[in-house]
Structure formats: structure tokens, C-alpha cells
Coordinates of C-alpha atoms and ligand atoms in Angstrom, one line a residue:
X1 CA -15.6 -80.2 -46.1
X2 CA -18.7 -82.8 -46.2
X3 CA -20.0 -82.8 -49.3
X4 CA -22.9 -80.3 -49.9
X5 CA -25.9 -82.7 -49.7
X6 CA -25.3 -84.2 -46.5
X7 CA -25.3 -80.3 -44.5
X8 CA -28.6 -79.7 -43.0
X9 CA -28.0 -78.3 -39.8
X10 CA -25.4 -75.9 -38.8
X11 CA -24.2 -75.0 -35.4
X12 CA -21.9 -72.0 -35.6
X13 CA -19.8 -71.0 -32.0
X14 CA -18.8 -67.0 -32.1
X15 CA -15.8 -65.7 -29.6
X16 CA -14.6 -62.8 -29.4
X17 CA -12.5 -62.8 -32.6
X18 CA -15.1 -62.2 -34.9
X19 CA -16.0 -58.7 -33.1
X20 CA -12.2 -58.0 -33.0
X21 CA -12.1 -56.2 -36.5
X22 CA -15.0 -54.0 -35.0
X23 CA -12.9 -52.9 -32.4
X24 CA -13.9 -54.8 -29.4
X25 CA -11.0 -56.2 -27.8
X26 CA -10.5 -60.3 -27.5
X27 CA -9.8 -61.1 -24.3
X28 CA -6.3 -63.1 -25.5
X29 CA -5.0 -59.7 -27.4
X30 CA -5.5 -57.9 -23.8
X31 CA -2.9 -61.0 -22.3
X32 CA -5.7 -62.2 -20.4
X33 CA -6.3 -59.0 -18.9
X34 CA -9.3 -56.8 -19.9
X35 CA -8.6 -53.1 -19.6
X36 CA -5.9 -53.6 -17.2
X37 CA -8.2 -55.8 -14.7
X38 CA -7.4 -59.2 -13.8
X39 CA -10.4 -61.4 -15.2
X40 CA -11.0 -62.8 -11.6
X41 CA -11.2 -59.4 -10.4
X42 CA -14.3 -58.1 -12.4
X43 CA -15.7 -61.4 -14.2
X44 CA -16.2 -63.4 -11.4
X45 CA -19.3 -63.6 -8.3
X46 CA -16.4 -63.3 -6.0
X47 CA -15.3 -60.3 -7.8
X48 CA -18.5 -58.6 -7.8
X49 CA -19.0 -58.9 -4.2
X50 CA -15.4 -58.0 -3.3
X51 CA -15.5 -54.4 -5.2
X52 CA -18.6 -54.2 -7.0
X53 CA -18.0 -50.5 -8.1
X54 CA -15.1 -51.7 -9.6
X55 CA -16.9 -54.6 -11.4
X56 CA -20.0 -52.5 -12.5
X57 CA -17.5 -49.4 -14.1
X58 CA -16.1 -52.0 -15.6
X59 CA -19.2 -52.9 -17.4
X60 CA -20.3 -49.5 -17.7
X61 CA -17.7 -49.0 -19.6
X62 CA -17.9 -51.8 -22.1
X63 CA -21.5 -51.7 -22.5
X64 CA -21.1 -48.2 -23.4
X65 CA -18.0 -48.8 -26.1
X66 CA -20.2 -51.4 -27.4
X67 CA -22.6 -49.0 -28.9
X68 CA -19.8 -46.8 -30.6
X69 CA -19.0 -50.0 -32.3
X70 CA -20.3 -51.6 -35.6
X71 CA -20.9 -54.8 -37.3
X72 CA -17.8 -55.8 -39.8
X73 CA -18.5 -58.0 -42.8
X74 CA -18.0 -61.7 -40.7
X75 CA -21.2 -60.5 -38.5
X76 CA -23.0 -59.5 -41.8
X77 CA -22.3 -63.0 -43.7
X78 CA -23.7 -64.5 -40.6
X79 CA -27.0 -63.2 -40.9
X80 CA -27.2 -63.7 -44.4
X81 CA -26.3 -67.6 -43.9
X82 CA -29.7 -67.8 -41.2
X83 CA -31.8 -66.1 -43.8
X84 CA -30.4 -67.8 -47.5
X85 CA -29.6 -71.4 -45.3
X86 CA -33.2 -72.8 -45.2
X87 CA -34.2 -71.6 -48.9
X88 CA -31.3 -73.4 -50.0
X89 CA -31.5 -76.7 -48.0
X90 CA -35.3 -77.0 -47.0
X91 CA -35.5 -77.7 -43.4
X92 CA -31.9 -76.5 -42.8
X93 CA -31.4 -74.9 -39.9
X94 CA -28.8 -72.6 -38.8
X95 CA -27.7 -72.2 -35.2
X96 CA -25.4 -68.9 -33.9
X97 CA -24.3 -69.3 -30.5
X98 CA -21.8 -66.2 -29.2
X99 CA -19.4 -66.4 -26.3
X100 CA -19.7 -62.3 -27.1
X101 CA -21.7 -60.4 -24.7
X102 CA -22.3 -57.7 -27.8
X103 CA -24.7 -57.2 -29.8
X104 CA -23.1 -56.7 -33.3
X105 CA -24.7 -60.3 -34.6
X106 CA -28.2 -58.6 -34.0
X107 CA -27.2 -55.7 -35.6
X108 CA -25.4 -57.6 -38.6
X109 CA -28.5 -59.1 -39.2
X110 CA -28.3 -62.2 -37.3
X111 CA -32.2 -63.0 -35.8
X112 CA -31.6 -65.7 -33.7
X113 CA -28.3 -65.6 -31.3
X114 CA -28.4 -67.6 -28.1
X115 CA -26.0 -65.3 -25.9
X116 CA -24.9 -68.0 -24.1
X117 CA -22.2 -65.9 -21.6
X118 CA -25.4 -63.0 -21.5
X119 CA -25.5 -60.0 -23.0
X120 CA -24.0 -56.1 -22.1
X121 CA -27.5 -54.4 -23.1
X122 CA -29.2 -57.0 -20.6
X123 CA -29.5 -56.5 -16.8
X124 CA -30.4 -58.7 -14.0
X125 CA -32.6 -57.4 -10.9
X126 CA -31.1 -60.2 -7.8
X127 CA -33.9 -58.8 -6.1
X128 CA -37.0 -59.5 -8.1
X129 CA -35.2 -61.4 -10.6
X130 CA -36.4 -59.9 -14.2
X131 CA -33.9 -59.2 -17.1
X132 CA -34.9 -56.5 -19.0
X133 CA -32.9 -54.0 -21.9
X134 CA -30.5 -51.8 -20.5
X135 CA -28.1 -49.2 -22.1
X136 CA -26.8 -46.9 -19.6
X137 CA -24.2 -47.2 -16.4
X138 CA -25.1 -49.2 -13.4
X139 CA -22.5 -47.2 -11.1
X140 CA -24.7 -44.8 -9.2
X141 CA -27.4 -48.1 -8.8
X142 CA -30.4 -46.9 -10.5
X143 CA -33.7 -49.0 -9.1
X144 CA -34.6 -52.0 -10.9
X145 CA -37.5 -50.4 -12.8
X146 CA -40.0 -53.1 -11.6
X147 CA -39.3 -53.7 -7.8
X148 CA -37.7 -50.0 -7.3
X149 CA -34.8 -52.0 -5.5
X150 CA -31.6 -51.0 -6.6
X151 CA -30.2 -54.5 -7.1
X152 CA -28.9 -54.4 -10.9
X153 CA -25.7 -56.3 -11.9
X154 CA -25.0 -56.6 -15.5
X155 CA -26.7 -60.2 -16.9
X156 CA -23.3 -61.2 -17.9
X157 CA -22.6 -65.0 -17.2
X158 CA -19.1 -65.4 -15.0
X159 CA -16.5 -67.9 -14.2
X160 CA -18.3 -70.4 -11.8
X161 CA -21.7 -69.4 -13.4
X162 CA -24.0 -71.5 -15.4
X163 CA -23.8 -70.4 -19.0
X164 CA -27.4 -69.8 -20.6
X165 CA -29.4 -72.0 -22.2
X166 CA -27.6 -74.9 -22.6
X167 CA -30.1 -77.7 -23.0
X168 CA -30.6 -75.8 -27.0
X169 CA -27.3 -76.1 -27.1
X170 CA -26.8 -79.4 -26.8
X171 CA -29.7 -80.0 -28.8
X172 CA -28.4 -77.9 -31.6
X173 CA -25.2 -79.6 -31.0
X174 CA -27.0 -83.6 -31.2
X175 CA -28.4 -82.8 -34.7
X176 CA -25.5 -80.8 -36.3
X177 CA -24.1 -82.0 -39.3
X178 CA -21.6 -79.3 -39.7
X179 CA -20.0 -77.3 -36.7
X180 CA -17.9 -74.5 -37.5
X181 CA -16.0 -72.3 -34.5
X182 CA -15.4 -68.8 -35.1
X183 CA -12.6 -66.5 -33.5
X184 CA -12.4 -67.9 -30.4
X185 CA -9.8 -69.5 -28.3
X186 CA -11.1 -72.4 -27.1
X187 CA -10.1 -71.6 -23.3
X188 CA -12.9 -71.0 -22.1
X189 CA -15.5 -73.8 -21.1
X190 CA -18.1 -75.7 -21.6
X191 CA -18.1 -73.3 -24.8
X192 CA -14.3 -75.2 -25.4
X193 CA -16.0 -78.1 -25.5
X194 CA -18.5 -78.2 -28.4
X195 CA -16.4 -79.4 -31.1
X196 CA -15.4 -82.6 -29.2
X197 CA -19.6 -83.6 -28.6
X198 CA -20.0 -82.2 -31.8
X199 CA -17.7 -84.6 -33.6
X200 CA -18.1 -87.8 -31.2
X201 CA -22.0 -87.0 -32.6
X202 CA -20.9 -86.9 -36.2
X203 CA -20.9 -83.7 -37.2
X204 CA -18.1 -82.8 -39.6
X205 CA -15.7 -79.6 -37.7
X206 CA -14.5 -76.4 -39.3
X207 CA -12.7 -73.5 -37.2
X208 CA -12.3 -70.1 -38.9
X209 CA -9.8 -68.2 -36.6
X210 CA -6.7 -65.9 -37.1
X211 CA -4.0 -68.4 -35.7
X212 CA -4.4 -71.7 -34.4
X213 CA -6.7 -72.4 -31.3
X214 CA -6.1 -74.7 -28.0
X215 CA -9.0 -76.5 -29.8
X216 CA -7.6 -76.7 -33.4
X217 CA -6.3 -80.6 -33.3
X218 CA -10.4 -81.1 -33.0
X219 CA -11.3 -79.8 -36.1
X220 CA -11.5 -81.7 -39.4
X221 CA -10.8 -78.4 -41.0
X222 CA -8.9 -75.2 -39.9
X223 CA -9.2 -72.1 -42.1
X224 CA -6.8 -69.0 -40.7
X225 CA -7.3 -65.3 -41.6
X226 CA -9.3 -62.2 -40.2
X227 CA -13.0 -63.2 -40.0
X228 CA -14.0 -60.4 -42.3
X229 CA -12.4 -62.0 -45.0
X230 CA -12.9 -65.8 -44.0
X231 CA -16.2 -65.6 -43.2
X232 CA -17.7 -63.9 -45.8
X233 CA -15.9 -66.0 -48.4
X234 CA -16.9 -69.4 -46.2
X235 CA -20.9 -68.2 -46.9
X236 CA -20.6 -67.5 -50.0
X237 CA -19.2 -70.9 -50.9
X238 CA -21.5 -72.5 -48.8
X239 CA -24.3 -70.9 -50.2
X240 CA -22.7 -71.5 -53.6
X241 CA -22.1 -68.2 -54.6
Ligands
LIG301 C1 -19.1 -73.1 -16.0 C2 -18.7 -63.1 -20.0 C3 -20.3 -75.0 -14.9 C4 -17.9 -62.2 -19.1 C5 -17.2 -65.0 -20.1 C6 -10.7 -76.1 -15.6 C7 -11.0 -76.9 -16.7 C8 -12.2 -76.7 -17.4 C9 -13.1 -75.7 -17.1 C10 -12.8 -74.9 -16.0 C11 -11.6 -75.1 -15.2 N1 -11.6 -74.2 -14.2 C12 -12.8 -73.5 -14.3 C13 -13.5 -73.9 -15.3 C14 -14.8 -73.4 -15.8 C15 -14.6 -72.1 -16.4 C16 -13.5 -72.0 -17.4 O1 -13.7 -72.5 -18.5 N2 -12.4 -71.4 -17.0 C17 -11.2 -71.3 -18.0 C18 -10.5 -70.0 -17.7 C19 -10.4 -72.6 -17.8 N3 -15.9 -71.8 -17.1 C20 -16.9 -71.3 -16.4 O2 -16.8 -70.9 -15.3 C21 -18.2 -71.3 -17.1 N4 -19.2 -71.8 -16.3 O3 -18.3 -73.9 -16.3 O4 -20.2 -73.5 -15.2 C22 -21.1 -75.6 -16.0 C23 -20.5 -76.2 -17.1 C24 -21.3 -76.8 -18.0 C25 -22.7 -76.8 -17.9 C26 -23.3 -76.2 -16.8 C27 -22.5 -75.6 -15.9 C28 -18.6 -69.8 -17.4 C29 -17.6 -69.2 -18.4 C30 -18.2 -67.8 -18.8 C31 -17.2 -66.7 -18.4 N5 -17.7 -65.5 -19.0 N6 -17.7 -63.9 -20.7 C32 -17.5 -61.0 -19.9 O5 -17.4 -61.1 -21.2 O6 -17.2 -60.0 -19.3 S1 -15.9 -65.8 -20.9 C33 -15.2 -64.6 -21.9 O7 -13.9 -65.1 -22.2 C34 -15.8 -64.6 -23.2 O8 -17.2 -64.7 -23.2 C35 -15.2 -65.7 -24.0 O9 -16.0 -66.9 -23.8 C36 -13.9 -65.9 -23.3 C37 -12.9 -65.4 -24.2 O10 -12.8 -66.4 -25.1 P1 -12.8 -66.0 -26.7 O11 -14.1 -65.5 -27.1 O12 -12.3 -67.2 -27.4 O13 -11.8 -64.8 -26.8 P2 -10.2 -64.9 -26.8 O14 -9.7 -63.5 -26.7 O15 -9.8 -65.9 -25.8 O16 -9.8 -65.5 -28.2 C38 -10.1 -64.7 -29.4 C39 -9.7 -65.6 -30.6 O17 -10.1 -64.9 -31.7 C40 -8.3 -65.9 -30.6 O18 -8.1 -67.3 -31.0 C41 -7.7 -65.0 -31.7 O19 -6.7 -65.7 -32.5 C42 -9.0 -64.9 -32.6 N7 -9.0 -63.6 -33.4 C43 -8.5 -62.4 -33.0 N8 -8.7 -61.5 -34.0 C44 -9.4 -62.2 -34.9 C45 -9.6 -63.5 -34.6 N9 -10.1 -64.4 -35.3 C46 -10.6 -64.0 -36.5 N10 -10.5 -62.7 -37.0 C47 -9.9 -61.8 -36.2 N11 -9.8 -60.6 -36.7

């Protein structure tokens, strides 16, 4: 690990490992399938247009889990880092990007998350194009609550979509001096591809994962175990606790 000093700015990438010890299951643990559907079949534009019923109870159901769920200890040590970070290092910054479309870094304290695969409590009118919070099913088609059309699909980004905000990103990503990946996989892109910009711009690499990633020959530093443990112990030390 860089020594101390030279960390200012932090760019941290989420998957869906550290909401796993929650109980919200990774895609990998479900063999690529997510409750019994074939990923093509309910996360893709194709999908959605082929069977949306099937695509939107499939997010029904999700978004609803999601709210039985709860933070564990790696989302809490997260928000602690964005609030301890900048009194520590003046003019540190700390940047959470999530692959997860939950919403248990919010609710573990976590201010600032840039969803950049969208959120399940978000949905998107395709008819008058406004995003707005959204906790119940989408099944029976409500009307989008500002055009009255009943065009809402969950604002959820999907294979062959452009993932959100991606210029901050790569911002975040040109003036990182640290990048750490968190339970994810690395098969997924451009998400996969952070730690190789991140290094090639100088930033030292740390993954904190259960087993080794398709991404793990990246990083400077691999640290393996359940994120509620990991995590938690990775903040304190970096906050020198
Ligand atoms: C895009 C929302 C253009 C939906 C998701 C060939 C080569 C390269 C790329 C491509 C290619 N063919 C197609 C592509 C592009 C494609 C892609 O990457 N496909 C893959 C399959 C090859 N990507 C896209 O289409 C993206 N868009 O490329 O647009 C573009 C590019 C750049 C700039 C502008 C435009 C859009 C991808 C978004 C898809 N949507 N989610 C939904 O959630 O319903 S992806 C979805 O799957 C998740 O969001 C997440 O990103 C991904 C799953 O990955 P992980 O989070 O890593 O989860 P996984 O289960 O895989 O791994 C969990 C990890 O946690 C494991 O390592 C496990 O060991 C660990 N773990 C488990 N338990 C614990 C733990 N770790 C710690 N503690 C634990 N307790």
C-alpha cells in the first residue's frame, strides 16, 4: 500500500459482493443466472421489448427484496471513510461508484454514490423522459406521474446501454491516487476496466473480494475475505485507527 502521505483521492468501485452478506444475491453465486432468468432475457433492451412483463416482475421483485434488506458493516465503513477521509487528509476526496443497483450505500451512510448501472428505487418515463423515486411494482403499468403515460421501465442501465455518468468517472478515475475494487467480478464492462486507466494514470490498485477476480493480475494489492470483515478493517487502517 502507498505510503499514507501520498493518498489524497480515492476512487472506490462496489459490485455486487459487498451487498452479498446483506442478502442480495451476486450475480456469479446465481451461475450467471438471476432468479432462474437468463441475464439476456431480463437485463437487456432486447429483453425488455421481447417480454416486458417478464422483465418488469423481474424488477418488481428485486426492487421489492431490496427494501427487506439491510446495510452490513462493509456499507457502513464506507460512509464513514466519505465523512472521516477529508478531515484526515484536507482536500481528500473520496469517490464511491456501485455497479449495485441498491440502495444499501445510502442507507450505510454513504452521501455521495454515483449509481453508475442506475438504481432499483429509480424509474424512467420513455415517454416524457423524467426519473423520479419509485418503490412499488411496475407490472400493472401505473402512469408516469408527470405525463399520465404509462411508459415506466425500471432506470436500470442494461447490456448495450450507456452506463451513467461516466465523464465523473473518468474524472475521479484521472486524479486518483488510490483505487480500491470491492466485491465485484470484474466481468462486466467498462466498470472491468477501471483499474487498468486507473493504474496506466498512476494510481496505486487494491481489490478487496472473497476469491480472486478476472481483474486481480491488475491490482498492486489483493486482500480476500467477506467484505464485512475486510472492509471495515481496510478503513480503519486507513483512517489510522
Ligand atoms: C456498455 C444492471 C458501451 C442490471 C448491470 C465484450 C468485451 C467487453 C465488453 C463487452 C463485450 N460484449 C459486450 C460488452 C459490453 C457489456 C459487457 O461488459 N458484457 C460482459 C458480459 C462481457 N457491457 C455493457 O453492455 C455496458 N454498457 O458497454 O456500453 C459503453 C462503454 C463505455 C462507455 C460508454 C458506453 C453496460 C453493462 C451494465 C449491465 N447492467 N446491472 C441489473 O442489475 O439488473 S451489470 C450487473 O452485473 C451488475 O450491475 C454488475 O455490474 C454485474 C455483476 O458484476 P458484479 O457486481 O461483479 O457481481 P458478480 O456476481 O459478477 O461478482 C460478485 C463478486 O463479489 C465476486 O467476485 C465474488 O467473489 C465477490 N463476493 C461474493 N460474496 C462476497 C464477495 N466479495 C466480498 N464479500 C462477499 N461476502
Amino acid at each position: 500500500m502507498a505510503a499514507m502521505q501520498t493518498i489524497r483521492n480515492i476512487v472506490i468501485l462496489t459490485g455486487a459482493g459487498v451487498s452479498a452478506e446483506s442478502g442480495i444475491d451476486t450475480f456469479r453465486s446465481a451461475g450467471g443466472l438471476w432468479e432462474e432468468h437468463r441475464v439476456e432475457d431480463v437485463a437487456t433492451p432486447e429483453g425488455f421489448a421481447r417480454d416486458p412483463d417478464l422483465v418488469l416482475r423481474f424488477y418488481d421483485m428485486r426492487r421489492e427484496a431490496i427494501q427487506t434488506k439491510a446495510p452490513n458493516p462493509a456499507h457502513h465503513a464506507l460512509g464513514r471513510l466519505e465523512r472521516e477521509w477529508p478531515k484526515q487528509v484536507p482536500g481528500g476526496t473520496v469517490t464511491l461508484v456501485t455497479q449495485n443497483v441498491d440502495d444499501l450505500h445510502e442507507r450505510g451512510g454513504s452521501l455521495s454514490v454515483i449509481h453508475m448501472h442506475g438504481e432499483h428505487l429509480t424509474v424512467w418515463c420513455t415517454a416524457c423522459d423524467t426519473r423520479r423515486r419509485w418503490t412499488g411494482p411496475l407490472i400493472h403499468r401505473p402512469p408516469c406521474p408527470e405525463c399520465e403515460t404509462p411508459a415506466l421501465r425500471p432506470d436500470v442501465v442494461w447490456f448495450g446501454e450507456v452506463p451513467y455518468r461516466m465523464d465523473e468517472i473518468i474524472v475521479a478515475l484521472q486524479e486518483a491516487d488510490l483505487f480500491v475494487s470491492i466485491g465485484t467480478s470484474g466481468a462486466v464492462y467498462p466498470a472491468a476496466g477501471f483499474v487498468r486507466m486507473a493504474r496506466e494514470l498512476g494510481a496505486r490498485t487494491l481489490e478487496l473480494n472473497l476469491e480472486h477476480s478476472q481483474g486481480s493480475s491488475w491490482f498492486d494489492e489483493t486482500c480476500l475475505g467477506p467484505a464485512s470483515e475486510i472492509v471495515p478493517t481496510w478503513v480503519d487502517e486507513l483512517l489510522g485507527r
